[in-house]
Amino acid sequence: MEESKTLPLLTAEEIRILGVLMEKSKTTPEYYPMTVNAITVACNQKTSRKPIVQYDDQTVTLVLDTLKRKGLISTATGGSSRAIKYKHNFAIAFPVLPAEVSILCLLMLRGPQTPGELNTNSGRLYEFESLEEVQSVLERLSNPELPYIIQLPRKAGQKETRYAHLLGGIPDLTLLEQEIDSYSKPPGELELRLAKVEEELATLKADFDKLMKELMG
């Protein structure tokens, strides 16, 4: 990580879209870079997203333009599709390691989490060998020279510390704790299965859109 850089101050929409690009580059590399429509679908997933949002293609397009001006994403063309596709440049603008990208991505898409939750949720992004490795990554990301994340104060009765990203600035701790309380229930088997189905449907929709563009010539 470069110590001379400063983190950008991003909006909630920018954080969600950048996080989606970071996530899909690892979980579905065969459909990456991504079209505007595919990004919209991924942003609006009902699982693995906190909070749940409902963006449209126009909103996503406008936010992509701002992220591009900030140097955090770029466009990609070529291949059989004429559609403009997008990819993230976060690991270029801020040369973080793959393990660090996965932690940031999870915090951007799912909100504050404990080391144990990050270890559980990271499976498709990065295979951590142990909880200790997760802790080591969190320590690197908390480096005071260029902190990417912040350790949240423990509330009474909490056993584990939660971490939040700093890409939107210093979080409002009162508001953040209210949000954490509202979605602190761990994901069950049904939710995990639903997440897989949603991702498969998004992939099928992207395939269909690609086929229709090719047929329309």
CSV table of C-alpha atoms in Angstrom, one decimal:
chain,number,residue,atom,x,y,z
A,1,MET,CA,0.0,0.0,0.0
A,2,GLU,CA,1.2,3.5,-0.8
A,3,GLU,CA,1.5,5.8,2.0
A,4,SER,CA,1.5,9.0,0.0
A,5,LYS,CA,-2.1,8.7,-1.2
A,6,THR,CA,-5.3,9.8,0.4
A,7,LEU,CA,-8.6,8.0,0.2
A,8,PRO,CA,-11.3,9.4,-2.0
A,9,LEU,CA,-14.5,10.5,-0.3
A,10,LEU,CA,-17.2,8.5,-2.1
A,11,THR,CA,-21.0,8.7,-2.0
A,12,ALA,CA,-23.1,5.7,-1.0
A,13,GLU,CA,-23.9,5.0,-4.6
A,14,GLU,CA,-20.3,5.2,-5.6
A,15,ILE,CA,-19.3,2.8,-2.8
A,16,ARG,CA,-22.0,0.3,-3.9
A,17,ILE,CA,-21.1,0.3,-7.6
A,18,LEU,CA,-17.3,0.2,-6.9
A,19,GLY,CA,-17.9,-2.7,-4.5
A,20,VAL,CA,-20.0,-4.6,-7.1
A,21,LEU,CA,-17.2,-4.3,-9.7
A,22,MET,CA,-14.6,-5.5,-7.1
A,23,GLU,CA,-16.8,-8.4,-6.1
A,24,LYS,CA,-17.8,-9.6,-9.6
A,25,SER,CA,-14.2,-9.4,-10.9
A,26,LYS,CA,-13.6,-12.4,-8.5
A,27,THR,CA,-16.9,-14.2,-8.2
A,28,THR,CA,-17.9,-14.2,-11.9
A,29,PRO,CA,-14.7,-13.3,-13.9
A,30,GLU,CA,-16.2,-14.8,-17.1
A,31,TYR,CA,-18.8,-12.0,-17.1
A,32,TYR,CA,-16.3,-9.2,-16.2
A,33,PRO,CA,-15.9,-6.4,-17.2
A,34,MET,CA,-19.6,-5.6,-16.7
A,35,THR,CA,-22.3,-3.8,-18.6
A,36,VAL,CA,-24.4,-1.0,-17.0
A,37,ASN,CA,-27.4,-3.4,-16.8
A,38,ALA,CA,-25.4,-6.1,-15.2
A,39,ILE,CA,-24.0,-3.6,-12.6
A,40,THR,CA,-27.6,-2.4,-11.9
A,41,VAL,CA,-28.8,-6.0,-11.3
A,42,ALA,CA,-25.8,-6.7,-9.0
A,43,CYS,CA,-26.3,-3.5,-7.0
A,44,ASN,CA,-30.0,-4.4,-6.4
A,45,GLN,CA,-29.4,-7.9,-5.1
A,46,LYS,CA,-31.6,-8.7,-2.1
A,47,THR,CA,-28.8,-10.8,-0.5
A,48,SER,CA,-25.2,-10.0,0.4
A,49,ARG,CA,-26.1,-6.4,0.3
A,50,LYS,CA,-26.6,-4.0,3.3
A,51,PRO,CA,-28.6,-1.8,2.8
A,52,ILE,CA,-30.9,-3.1,0.1
A,53,VAL,CA,-31.1,-0.5,-2.8
A,54,GLN,CA,-33.1,-0.1,-5.9
A,55,TYR,CA,-31.0,1.7,-8.6
A,56,ASP,CA,-32.0,2.2,-12.2
A,57,ASP,CA,-29.7,2.1,-15.2
A,58,GLN,CA,-29.7,6.0,-15.4
A,59,THR,CA,-28.5,6.3,-11.8
A,60,VAL,CA,-25.8,3.7,-12.4
A,61,THR,CA,-24.6,5.4,-15.6
A,62,LEU,CA,-24.2,8.8,-13.9
A,63,VAL,CA,-22.3,7.3,-10.9
A,64,LEU,CA,-20.0,5.3,-13.3
A,65,ASP,CA,-19.1,8.6,-14.9
A,66,THR,CA,-18.1,10.2,-11.6
A,67,LEU,CA,-16.1,7.1,-10.7
A,68,LYS,CA,-14.3,7.2,-14.0
A,69,ARG,CA,-13.4,10.9,-13.5
A,70,LYS,CA,-12.0,9.9,-10.1
A,71,GLY,CA,-9.8,7.3,-11.8
A,72,LEU,CA,-11.4,4.4,-9.9
A,73,ILE,CA,-12.9,2.6,-12.9
A,74,SER,CA,-12.3,2.5,-16.6
A,75,THR,CA,-14.2,1.2,-19.7
A,76,ALA,CA,-13.4,-1.8,-21.7
A,77,THR,CA,-14.5,-2.5,-25.3
A,78,GLY,CA,-13.9,-5.3,-27.8
A,79,GLY,CA,-15.1,-8.8,-28.3
A,80,SER,CA,-18.4,-9.7,-29.9
A,81,SER,CA,-20.4,-7.3,-27.8
A,82,ARG,CA,-20.8,-3.6,-28.7
A,83,ALA,CA,-21.9,-2.6,-25.3
A,84,ILE,CA,-19.6,-0.5,-23.1
A,85,LYS,CA,-18.3,-2.4,-20.1
A,86,TYR,CA,-16.7,-1.3,-16.9
A,87,LYS,CA,-13.9,-2.5,-14.6
A,88,HIS,CA,-12.5,-1.2,-11.4
A,89,ASN,CA,-9.1,0.3,-11.0
A,90,PHE,CA,-9.0,0.3,-7.2
A,91,ALA,CA,-6.0,-2.0,-7.0
A,92,ILE,CA,-4.2,0.3,-9.4
A,93,ALA,CA,-5.1,3.6,-7.8
A,94,PHE,CA,-4.4,2.0,-4.4
A,95,PRO,CA,-2.1,-1.0,-4.8
A,96,VAL,CA,-3.7,-3.2,-2.2
A,97,LEU,CA,-3.2,-6.9,-2.1
A,98,PRO,CA,-6.0,-9.3,-3.2
A,99,ALA,CA,-6.7,-10.3,0.5
A,100,GLU,CA,-7.1,-6.6,1.3
A,101,VAL,CA,-9.4,-6.0,-1.7
A,102,SER,CA,-11.7,-8.8,-0.5
A,103,ILE,CA,-12.0,-7.3,3.0
A,104,LEU,CA,-12.7,-3.8,1.6
A,105,CYS,CA,-15.2,-5.2,-0.8
A,106,LEU,CA,-17.2,-7.1,1.9
A,107,LEU,CA,-17.3,-4.0,4.1
A,108,MET,CA,-18.5,-1.8,1.1
A,109,LEU,CA,-21.3,-4.2,0.2
A,110,ARG,CA,-22.4,-5.7,3.5
A,111,GLY,CA,-21.5,-3.0,6.0
A,112,PRO,CA,-19.6,-3.3,9.3
A,113,GLN,CA,-18.5,-6.9,10.2
A,114,THR,CA,-16.5,-8.8,12.7
A,115,PRO,CA,-13.3,-10.7,11.8
A,116,GLY,CA,-15.3,-13.9,12.1
A,117,GLU,CA,-18.0,-12.7,9.7
A,118,LEU,CA,-15.5,-11.4,7.2
A,119,ASN,CA,-13.8,-14.8,7.3
A,120,THR,CA,-17.1,-16.6,6.7
A,121,ASN,CA,-18.3,-14.2,4.0
A,122,SER,CA,-15.0,-14.1,2.0
A,123,GLY,CA,-15.1,-17.6,0.6
A,124,ARG,CA,-15.8,-16.7,-3.0
A,125,LEU,CA,-13.5,-13.6,-3.0
A,126,TYR,CA,-10.4,-14.9,-1.2
A,127,GLU,CA,-9.6,-18.1,0.7
A,128,PHE,CA,-8.2,-17.0,4.0
A,129,GLU,CA,-6.2,-19.8,5.7
A,130,SER,CA,-7.3,-18.8,9.2
A,131,LEU,CA,-9.0,-16.2,11.3
A,132,GLU,CA,-5.5,-15.0,12.3
A,133,GLU,CA,-4.8,-14.1,8.6
A,134,VAL,CA,-8.0,-12.1,8.5
A,135,GLN,CA,-6.8,-10.2,11.7
A,136,SER,CA,-3.5,-9.5,10.0
A,137,VAL,CA,-5.2,-8.0,7.0
A,138,LEU,CA,-7.4,-5.9,9.2
A,139,GLU,CA,-4.3,-4.6,10.9
A,140,ARG,CA,-2.6,-3.7,7.6
A,141,LEU,CA,-5.8,-1.9,6.4
A,142,SER,CA,-5.9,0.0,9.7
A,143,ASN,CA,-2.3,1.4,9.2
A,144,PRO,CA,-2.5,5.0,10.6
A,145,GLU,CA,-0.4,6.2,7.6
A,146,LEU,CA,-3.2,5.4,5.3
A,147,PRO,CA,-6.2,3.8,7.0
A,148,TYR,CA,-8.8,2.1,4.8
A,149,ILE,CA,-10.9,0.9,7.7
A,150,ILE,CA,-11.8,1.8,11.2
A,151,GLN,CA,-12.4,-0.3,14.3
A,152,LEU,CA,-15.8,0.5,15.8
A,153,PRO,CA,-16.2,0.8,19.6
A,154,ARG,CA,-17.7,-2.3,21.2
A,155,LYS,CA,-21.1,-2.0,22.7
A,156,ALA,CA,-22.0,-3.7,26.0
A,157,GLY,CA,-22.3,-7.4,25.6
A,158,GLN,CA,-20.5,-7.5,22.3
A,159,LYS,CA,-17.8,-10.2,22.1
A,160,GLU,CA,-16.1,-9.3,18.8
A,161,THR,CA,-15.0,-5.9,17.4
A,162,ARG,CA,-16.6,-4.7,14.2
A,163,TYR,CA,-14.8,-2.9,11.4
A,164,ALA,CA,-16.1,-0.4,8.9
A,165,HIS,CA,-14.5,1.1,5.7
A,166,LEU,CA,-13.5,4.7,5.4
A,167,LEU,CA,-14.3,5.3,1.7
A,168,GLY,CA,-17.3,7.4,2.7
A,169,GLY,CA,-15.4,9.3,5.4
A,170,ILE,CA,-15.5,8.8,9.2
A,171,PRO,CA,-18.9,7.0,9.8
A,172,ASP,CA,-21.6,8.4,12.1
A,173,LEU,CA,-21.2,5.9,14.9
A,174,THR,CA,-24.8,6.4,16.3
A,175,LEU,CA,-26.4,5.9,12.9
A,176,LEU,CA,-24.0,3.0,12.1
A,177,GLU,CA,-24.9,1.1,15.2
A,178,GLN,CA,-28.6,1.5,14.5
A,179,GLU,CA,-28.0,0.1,11.0
A,180,ILE,CA,-26.0,-2.8,12.4
A,181,ASP,CA,-28.7,-3.7,14.9
A,182,SER,CA,-31.3,-3.7,12.1
A,183,TYR,CA,-29.4,-6.4,10.1
A,184,SER,CA,-27.3,-8.2,12.6
A,185,LYS,CA,-29.0,-11.6,12.1
A,186,PRO,CA,-26.5,-14.0,10.5
A,187,PRO,CA,-27.4,-15.4,7.0
A,188,GLY,CA,-29.2,-18.8,7.1
A,189,GLU,CA,-29.1,-21.6,4.6
A,190,LEU,CA,-32.1,-20.2,2.7
A,191,GLU,CA,-30.5,-16.8,2.3
A,192,LEU,CA,-27.3,-18.3,1.0
A,193,ARG,CA,-29.2,-20.4,-1.5
A,194,LEU,CA,-31.2,-17.3,-2.6
A,195,ALA,CA,-28.0,-15.4,-3.1
A,196,LYS,CA,-26.7,-18.1,-5.4
A,197,VAL,CA,-30.0,-18.1,-7.4
A,198,GLU,CA,-29.9,-14.3,-7.7
A,199,GLU,CA,-26.4,-14.5,-9.1
A,200,GLU,CA,-27.3,-17.2,-11.5
A,201,LEU,CA,-30.4,-15.2,-12.7
A,202,ALA,CA,-28.2,-12.1,-13.2
A,203,THR,CA,-25.7,-14.1,-15.2
A,204,LEU,CA,-28.6,-15.5,-17.4
A,205,LYS,CA,-29.9,-12.0,-17.9
A,206,ALA,CA,-26.5,-10.7,-19.0
A,207,ASP,CA,-26.2,-13.6,-21.4
A,208,PHE,CA,-29.6,-12.9,-22.9
A,209,ASP,CA,-28.9,-9.2,-23.3
A,210,LYS,CA,-25.6,-10.1,-25.0
A,211,LEU,CA,-27.4,-12.5,-27.4
A,212,MET,CA,-30.1,-9.9,-28.2
A,213,LYS,CA,-27.5,-7.2,-29.0
A,214,GLU,CA,-25.7,-9.7,-31.3
A,215,LEU,CA,-29.0,-10.7,-33.1
A,216,MET,CA,-30.0,-7.0,-33.5
A,217,GLY,CA,-26.6,-6.4,-35.1
